[in-house]
PDB file of C-alpha atoms and ligand atoms in Angstrom:
ATOM      1  CA  MET A   1       0.006  -0.088  -0.044  1.00  0.00           C
ATOM      2  CA  LYS A   2       1.294   3.510  -0.851  1.00  0.00           C
ATOM      3  CA  LYS A   3       2.611   5.532   1.960  1.00  0.00           C
ATOM      4  CA  TYR A   4       1.899   9.209   2.432  1.00  0.00           C
ATOM      5  CA  PRO A   5       4.118  11.888   4.230  1.00  0.00           C
ATOM      6  CA  LEU A   6       2.999  13.099   7.615  1.00  0.00           C
ATOM      7  CA  GLU A   7       4.553  15.880   9.647  1.00  0.00           C
ATOM      8  CA  PHE A   8       3.332  16.487  13.225  1.00  0.00           C
ATOM      9  CA  LYS A   9       4.434  17.210  16.773  1.00  0.00           C
ATOM     10  CA  VAL A  10       4.429  15.000  19.656  1.00  0.00           C
ATOM     11  CA  ASN A  11       5.022  16.372  23.267  1.00  0.00           C
ATOM     12  CA  GLY A  12       6.601  19.362  21.492  1.00  0.00           C
ATOM     13  CA  LYS A  13       8.944  17.445  19.233  1.00  0.00           C
ATOM     14  CA  LYS A  14       8.538  17.478  15.291  1.00  0.00           C
ATOM     15  CA  TYR A  15       8.325  14.218  13.489  1.00  0.00           C
ATOM     16  CA  SER A  16       8.316  13.599   9.682  1.00  0.00           C
ATOM     17  CA  VAL A  17       7.202  10.207   8.698  1.00  0.00           C
ATOM     18  CA  GLU A  18       5.653   8.142   6.073  1.00  0.00           C
ATOM     19  CA  VAL A  19       2.551   6.226   6.869  1.00  0.00           C
ATOM     20  CA  LYS A  20      -0.035   3.923   5.182  1.00  0.00           C
ATOM     21  CA  PRO A  21      -3.508   5.583   4.883  1.00  0.00           C
ATOM     22  CA  ASN A  22      -5.058   2.915   7.163  1.00  0.00           C
ATOM     23  CA  MET A  23      -2.506   3.225   9.997  1.00  0.00           C
ATOM     24  CA  THR A  24      -4.079   4.571  13.300  1.00  0.00           C
ATOM     25  CA  LEU A  25      -2.535   7.150  15.290  1.00  0.00           C
ATOM     26  CA  LEU A  26      -2.238   4.672  18.164  1.00  0.00           C
ATOM     27  CA  ARG A  27      -0.211   2.358  16.139  1.00  0.00           C
ATOM     28  CA  LEU A  28       1.918   5.060  14.937  1.00  0.00           C
ATOM     29  CA  LEU A  29       2.600   6.626  18.311  1.00  0.00           C
ATOM     30  CA  ARG A  30       3.507   3.238  19.800  1.00  0.00           C
ATOM     31  CA  SER A  31       5.800   2.506  16.891  1.00  0.00           C
ATOM     32  CA  LEU A  32       7.610   5.865  17.546  1.00  0.00           C
ATOM     33  CA  GLY A  33       8.161   4.768  21.157  1.00  0.00           C
ATOM     34  CA  PHE A  34       5.248   6.475  22.749  1.00  0.00           C
ATOM     35  CA  THR A  35       4.167   3.209  24.481  1.00  0.00           C
ATOM     36  CA  GLU A  36       2.535   5.178  27.413  1.00  0.00           C
ATOM     37  CA  VAL A  37      -0.273   5.546  24.916  1.00  0.00           C
ATOM     38  CA  LYS A  38      -2.056   2.220  25.715  1.00  0.00           C
ATOM     39  CA  SER A  39      -3.685  -0.240  23.371  1.00  0.00           C
ATOM     40  CA  GLY A  40      -6.870  -1.753  24.911  1.00  0.00           C
ATOM     41  CA  CYS A  41      -9.962  -2.483  22.844  1.00  0.00           C
ATOM     42  CA  GLU A  42      -8.876  -0.710  19.575  1.00  0.00           C
ATOM     43  CA  LYS A  43     -12.655  -0.127  19.019  1.00  0.00           C
ATOM     44  CA  GLY A  44     -13.264   3.231  20.823  1.00  0.00           C
ATOM     45  CA  ASP A  45     -14.863   1.496  23.946  1.00  0.00           C
ATOM     46  CA  CYS A  46     -12.148   1.847  26.822  1.00  0.00           C
ATOM     47  CA  GLY A  47     -10.523   5.234  26.428  1.00  0.00           C
ATOM     48  CA  THR A  48      -6.968   4.123  27.534  1.00  0.00           C
ATOM     49  CA  CYS A  49      -5.547   5.207  24.112  1.00  0.00           C
ATOM     50  CA  ALA A  50      -6.593   8.788  24.670  1.00  0.00           C
ATOM     51  CA  VAL A  51      -4.257  11.650  23.637  1.00  0.00           C
ATOM     52  CA  LEU A  52      -4.730  15.281  23.100  1.00  0.00           C
ATOM     53  CA  MET A  53      -4.739  16.631  19.499  1.00  0.00           C
ATOM     54  CA  ASP A  54      -4.426  20.333  19.561  1.00  0.00           C
ATOM     55  CA  GLY A  55      -5.707  20.169  23.077  1.00  0.00           C
ATOM     56  CA  GLU A  56      -8.773  18.133  22.313  1.00  0.00           C
ATOM     57  CA  PRO A  57      -9.079  14.546  23.624  1.00  0.00           C
ATOM     58  CA  VAL A  58      -9.279  11.834  20.901  1.00  0.00           C
ATOM     59  CA  ASN A  59      -9.238   8.126  21.087  1.00  0.00           C
ATOM     60  CA  SER A  60      -6.034   7.389  19.065  1.00  0.00           C
ATOM     61  CA  CYS A  61      -7.342   3.978  17.981  1.00  0.00           C
ATOM     62  CA  LEU A  62     -10.201   5.639  16.094  1.00  0.00           C
ATOM     63  CA  THR A  63      -7.999   8.415  14.661  1.00  0.00           C
ATOM     64  CA  LEU A  64      -5.949   7.824  11.441  1.00  0.00           C
ATOM     65  CA  ALA A  65      -2.361   8.739  11.685  1.00  0.00           C
ATOM     66  CA  LEU A  66      -2.775  11.122   8.675  1.00  0.00           C
ATOM     67  CA  GLN A  67      -5.497  13.017  10.499  1.00  0.00           C
ATOM     68  CA  ALA A  68      -2.626  14.256  12.672  1.00  0.00           C
ATOM     69  CA  GLN A  69      -1.180  16.321   9.814  1.00  0.00           C
ATOM     70  CA  GLY A  70       0.193  19.602  11.118  1.00  0.00           C
ATOM     71  CA  LYS A  71      -1.222  18.893  14.658  1.00  0.00           C
ATOM     72  CA  GLU A  72       0.217  18.868  18.007  1.00  0.00           C
ATOM     73  CA  ILE A  73      -0.203  15.503  19.909  1.00  0.00           C
ATOM     74  CA  THR A  74       0.226  15.423  23.693  1.00  0.00           C
ATOM     75  CA  THR A  75       0.433  12.191  25.551  1.00  0.00           C
ATOM     76  CA  VAL A  76       0.402  11.665  29.254  1.00  0.00           C
ATOM     77  CA  LYS A  77       4.107  11.860  29.393  1.00  0.00           C
ATOM     78  CA  GLY A  78       3.963  15.293  27.949  1.00  0.00           C
ATOM     79  CA  LEU A  79       1.923  16.818  30.754  1.00  0.00           C
ATOM     80  CA  GLY A  80       4.717  16.787  33.237  1.00  0.00           C
ATOM     81  CA  THR A  81       8.095  15.603  34.149  1.00  0.00           C
ATOM     82  CA  ILE A  82       9.512  13.099  36.673  1.00  0.00           C
ATOM     83  CA  GLU A  83      10.787  16.030  38.672  1.00  0.00           C
ATOM     84  CA  LYS A  84       7.627  18.114  38.378  1.00  0.00           C
ATOM     85  CA  LEU A  85       4.499  16.036  37.849  1.00  0.00           C
ATOM     86  CA  HIS A  86       1.426  17.730  36.474  1.00  0.00           C
ATOM     87  CA  PRO A  87      -1.142  18.378  39.385  1.00  0.00           C
ATOM     88  CA  ILE A  88      -3.308  15.650  37.988  1.00  0.00           C
ATOM     89  CA  GLN A  89      -0.596  13.063  37.768  1.00  0.00           C
ATOM     90  CA  GLU A  90       0.506  14.089  41.343  1.00  0.00           C
ATOM     91  CA  ALA A  91      -3.134  13.680  42.565  1.00  0.00           C
ATOM     92  CA  PHE A  92      -3.544  10.226  40.978  1.00  0.00           C
ATOM     93  CA  VAL A  93      -0.365   9.018  42.915  1.00  0.00           C
ATOM     94  CA  LYS A  94      -1.368  10.748  46.194  1.00  0.00           C
ATOM     95  CA  TYR A  95      -5.033   9.400  46.131  1.00  0.00           C
ATOM     96  CA  GLY A  96      -4.200   5.898  45.123  1.00  0.00           C
ATOM     97  CA  ALA A  97      -6.087   6.290  41.781  1.00  0.00           C
ATOM     98  CA  ILE A  98      -3.707   3.924  40.017  1.00  0.00           C
ATOM     99  CA  GLN A  99      -3.817   0.155  40.598  1.00  0.00           C
ATOM    100  CA  CYS A 100      -2.565  -1.768  37.504  1.00  0.00           C
ATOM    101  CA  GLY A 101      -2.229   1.597  35.780  1.00  0.00           C
ATOM    102  CA  PHE A 102      -3.576   0.509  32.423  1.00  0.00           C
ATOM    103  CA  CYS A 103      -6.315   2.980  32.304  1.00  0.00           C
ATOM    104  CA  THR A 104      -4.300   5.766  33.896  1.00  0.00           C
ATOM    105  CA  PRO A 105      -2.740   7.533  30.662  1.00  0.00           C
ATOM    106  CA  GLY A 106      -6.205   7.820  29.142  1.00  0.00           C
ATOM    107  CA  MET A 107      -7.795   8.975  32.424  1.00  0.00           C
ATOM    108  CA  VAL A 108      -5.125  11.599  33.074  1.00  0.00           C
ATOM    109  CA  ILE A 109      -5.455  12.884  29.533  1.00  0.00           C
ATOM    110  CA  THR A 110      -9.289  13.005  29.657  1.00  0.00           C
ATOM    111  CA  ALA A 111      -9.131  14.751  33.195  1.00  0.00           C
ATOM    112  CA  LYS A 112      -6.708  17.371  31.766  1.00  0.00           C
ATOM    113  CA  ALA A 113      -8.938  18.251  28.697  1.00  0.00           C
ATOM    114  CA  PHE A 114     -11.978  18.323  30.999  1.00  0.00           C
ATOM    115  CA  LEU A 115     -10.539  20.646  33.785  1.00  0.00           C
ATOM    116  CA  ASP A 116      -9.205  22.954  31.040  1.00  0.00           C
ATOM    117  CA  LYS A 117     -12.830  23.556  30.169  1.00  0.00           C
ATOM    118  CA  ASN A 118     -14.449  23.057  33.574  1.00  0.00           C
ATOM    119  CA  PRO A 119     -12.023  24.037  36.459  1.00  0.00           C
ATOM    120  CA  ASN A 120     -14.543  23.736  39.137  1.00  0.00           C
ATOM    121  CA  PRO A 121     -16.576  20.628  38.459  1.00  0.00           C
ATOM    122  CA  THR A 122     -18.947  18.705  40.667  1.00  0.00           C
ATOM    123  CA  ARG A 123     -18.167  14.933  41.427  1.00  0.00           C
ATOM    124  CA  GLU A 124     -21.149  14.154  39.059  1.00  0.00           C
ATOM    125  CA  GLU A 125     -19.539  16.227  36.329  1.00  0.00           C
ATOM    126  CA  ILE A 126     -16.226  14.463  36.866  1.00  0.00           C
ATOM    127  CA  ARG A 127     -17.930  11.053  36.663  1.00  0.00           C
ATOM    128  CA  GLU A 128     -19.645  12.008  33.465  1.00  0.00           C
ATOM    129  CA  ALA A 129     -16.333  13.347  31.888  1.00  0.00           C
ATOM    130  CA  ILE A 130     -14.449   9.963  32.532  1.00  0.00           C
ATOM    131  CA  SER A 131     -17.453   7.824  31.559  1.00  0.00           C
ATOM    132  CA  GLY A 132     -15.655   6.949  28.290  1.00  0.00           C
ATOM    133  CA  ASN A 133     -12.679   5.670  30.286  1.00  0.00           C
ATOM    134  CA  LEU A 134     -13.026   2.178  31.654  1.00  0.00           C
ATOM    135  CA  CYS A 135     -11.255   1.139  34.784  1.00  0.00           C
ATOM    136  CA  ARG A 136     -11.310  -2.652  35.877  1.00  0.00           C
ATOM    137  CA  CYS A 137      -9.567  -2.007  39.164  1.00  0.00           C
ATOM    138  CA  THR A 138     -10.357   1.043  41.232  1.00  0.00           C
ATOM    139  CA  GLY A 139     -14.099   1.357  41.260  1.00  0.00           C
ATOM    140  CA  TYR A 140     -13.628   4.874  40.102  1.00  0.00           C
ATOM    141  CA  GLN A 141     -14.014   6.510  43.543  1.00  0.00           C
ATOM    142  CA  LYS A 142     -10.296   7.234  44.019  1.00  0.00           C
ATOM    143  CA  ILE A 143     -10.068   8.416  40.436  1.00  0.00           C
ATOM    144  CA  VAL A 144     -12.829  11.045  41.136  1.00  0.00           C
ATOM    145  CA  ASP A 145     -11.079  11.988  44.399  1.00  0.00           C
ATOM    146  CA  ALA A 146      -7.934  12.636  42.610  1.00  0.00           C
ATOM    147  CA  ILE A 147      -9.434  14.802  39.823  1.00  0.00           C
ATOM    148  CA  GLU A 148     -11.415  16.731  42.347  1.00  0.00           C
ATOM    149  CA  ALA A 149      -8.323  17.420  44.375  1.00  0.00           C
ATOM    150  CA  ALA A 150      -6.312  18.225  41.163  1.00  0.00           C
ATOM    151  CA  ALA A 151      -9.034  20.839  40.053  1.00  0.00           C
ATOM    152  CA  LYS A 152      -8.708  22.428  43.402  1.00  0.00           C
ATOM    153  CA  LYS A 153      -4.914  22.647  43.428  1.00  0.00           C
ATOM    154  CA  MET A 154      -5.014  23.961  39.695  1.00  0.00           C
ATOM    155  CA  ARG A 155      -7.646  26.679  40.611  1.00  0.00           C
ATOM    156  CA  GLU A 156      -5.369  27.774  43.655  1.00  0.00           C
ATOM    157  CA  GLY A 157      -2.495  27.915  40.946  1.00  0.00           C
ATOM    158  CA  ARG A 158      -0.232  25.512  42.902  1.00  0.00           C
TER     159      ARG A 158
HETATM  160  S1  LIG B 201      -7.846   1.303  22.687  1.00  0.00           S
HETATM  161 FE1  LIG B 201      -8.792   3.093  21.923  1.00  0.00          FE
HETATM  162  S2  LIG B 201     -10.657   3.210  22.954  1.00  0.00           S
HETATM  163 FE2  LIG B 201      -9.779   1.253  23.599  1.00  0.00          FE
HETATM  164  S1  LIG B 202      -6.035   1.014  37.453  1.00  0.00           S
HETATM  165 FE1  LIG B 202      -6.341  -0.915  36.396  1.00  0.00          FE
HETATM  166  S2  LIG B 202      -7.650  -0.569  34.883  1.00  0.00           S
HETATM  167 FE2  LIG B 202      -7.630   1.240  36.023  1.00  0.00          FE
END
C-alpha cells in the first residue's frame, strides 16, 4: 500500500514520517516509542489510548495517523516531568487512583482536557467526563477523588 508523508508534533518534538493511509494514530505513536499510549480495545470503547490533539481529547485507536497532519499531539508523558509532575498526575499518585495503571494514561489525558474547560466541576460532572474511560480495578471513587483534588490545586495555582 502506498505511503504518505506526515508531519506532526508529539510532546513538543517534530516528526516527519511516511505512513499507510489505514494506519491508526495509536499504532503510529506506539511505533515511535510512545508506549505510554495504551492499546486496549482498539474499538473506541475503553479510552486508554486517549491523547490530546491540539488540546482536544481523541481516542487514538479511532484516529487515522494522517489526521494528525500539522497537529500537536500530547500524551500523558507530555503533561509533566518526573521532577515536576502535573497536578493531575500528582493527585492520581497521592489518592491511590492507580492500581494496575492500564487505564491511567487515558484517564489523566481525559481529566486534563476536562479541567481545562471546567476548572470547578462537581463530582457528578467528573464522573460524566470520565465515563468513556474504563477502569477494571479502582471502582472509580479514588479517580474522582484525585481529579477533584487536582482541580482544587489547579484553581489555587499550585
Ligand atoms: S484502545 Fe482506543 S478506545 Fe480502547
Ligand atoms: S487501574 Fe487498572 S484499569 Fe484502571
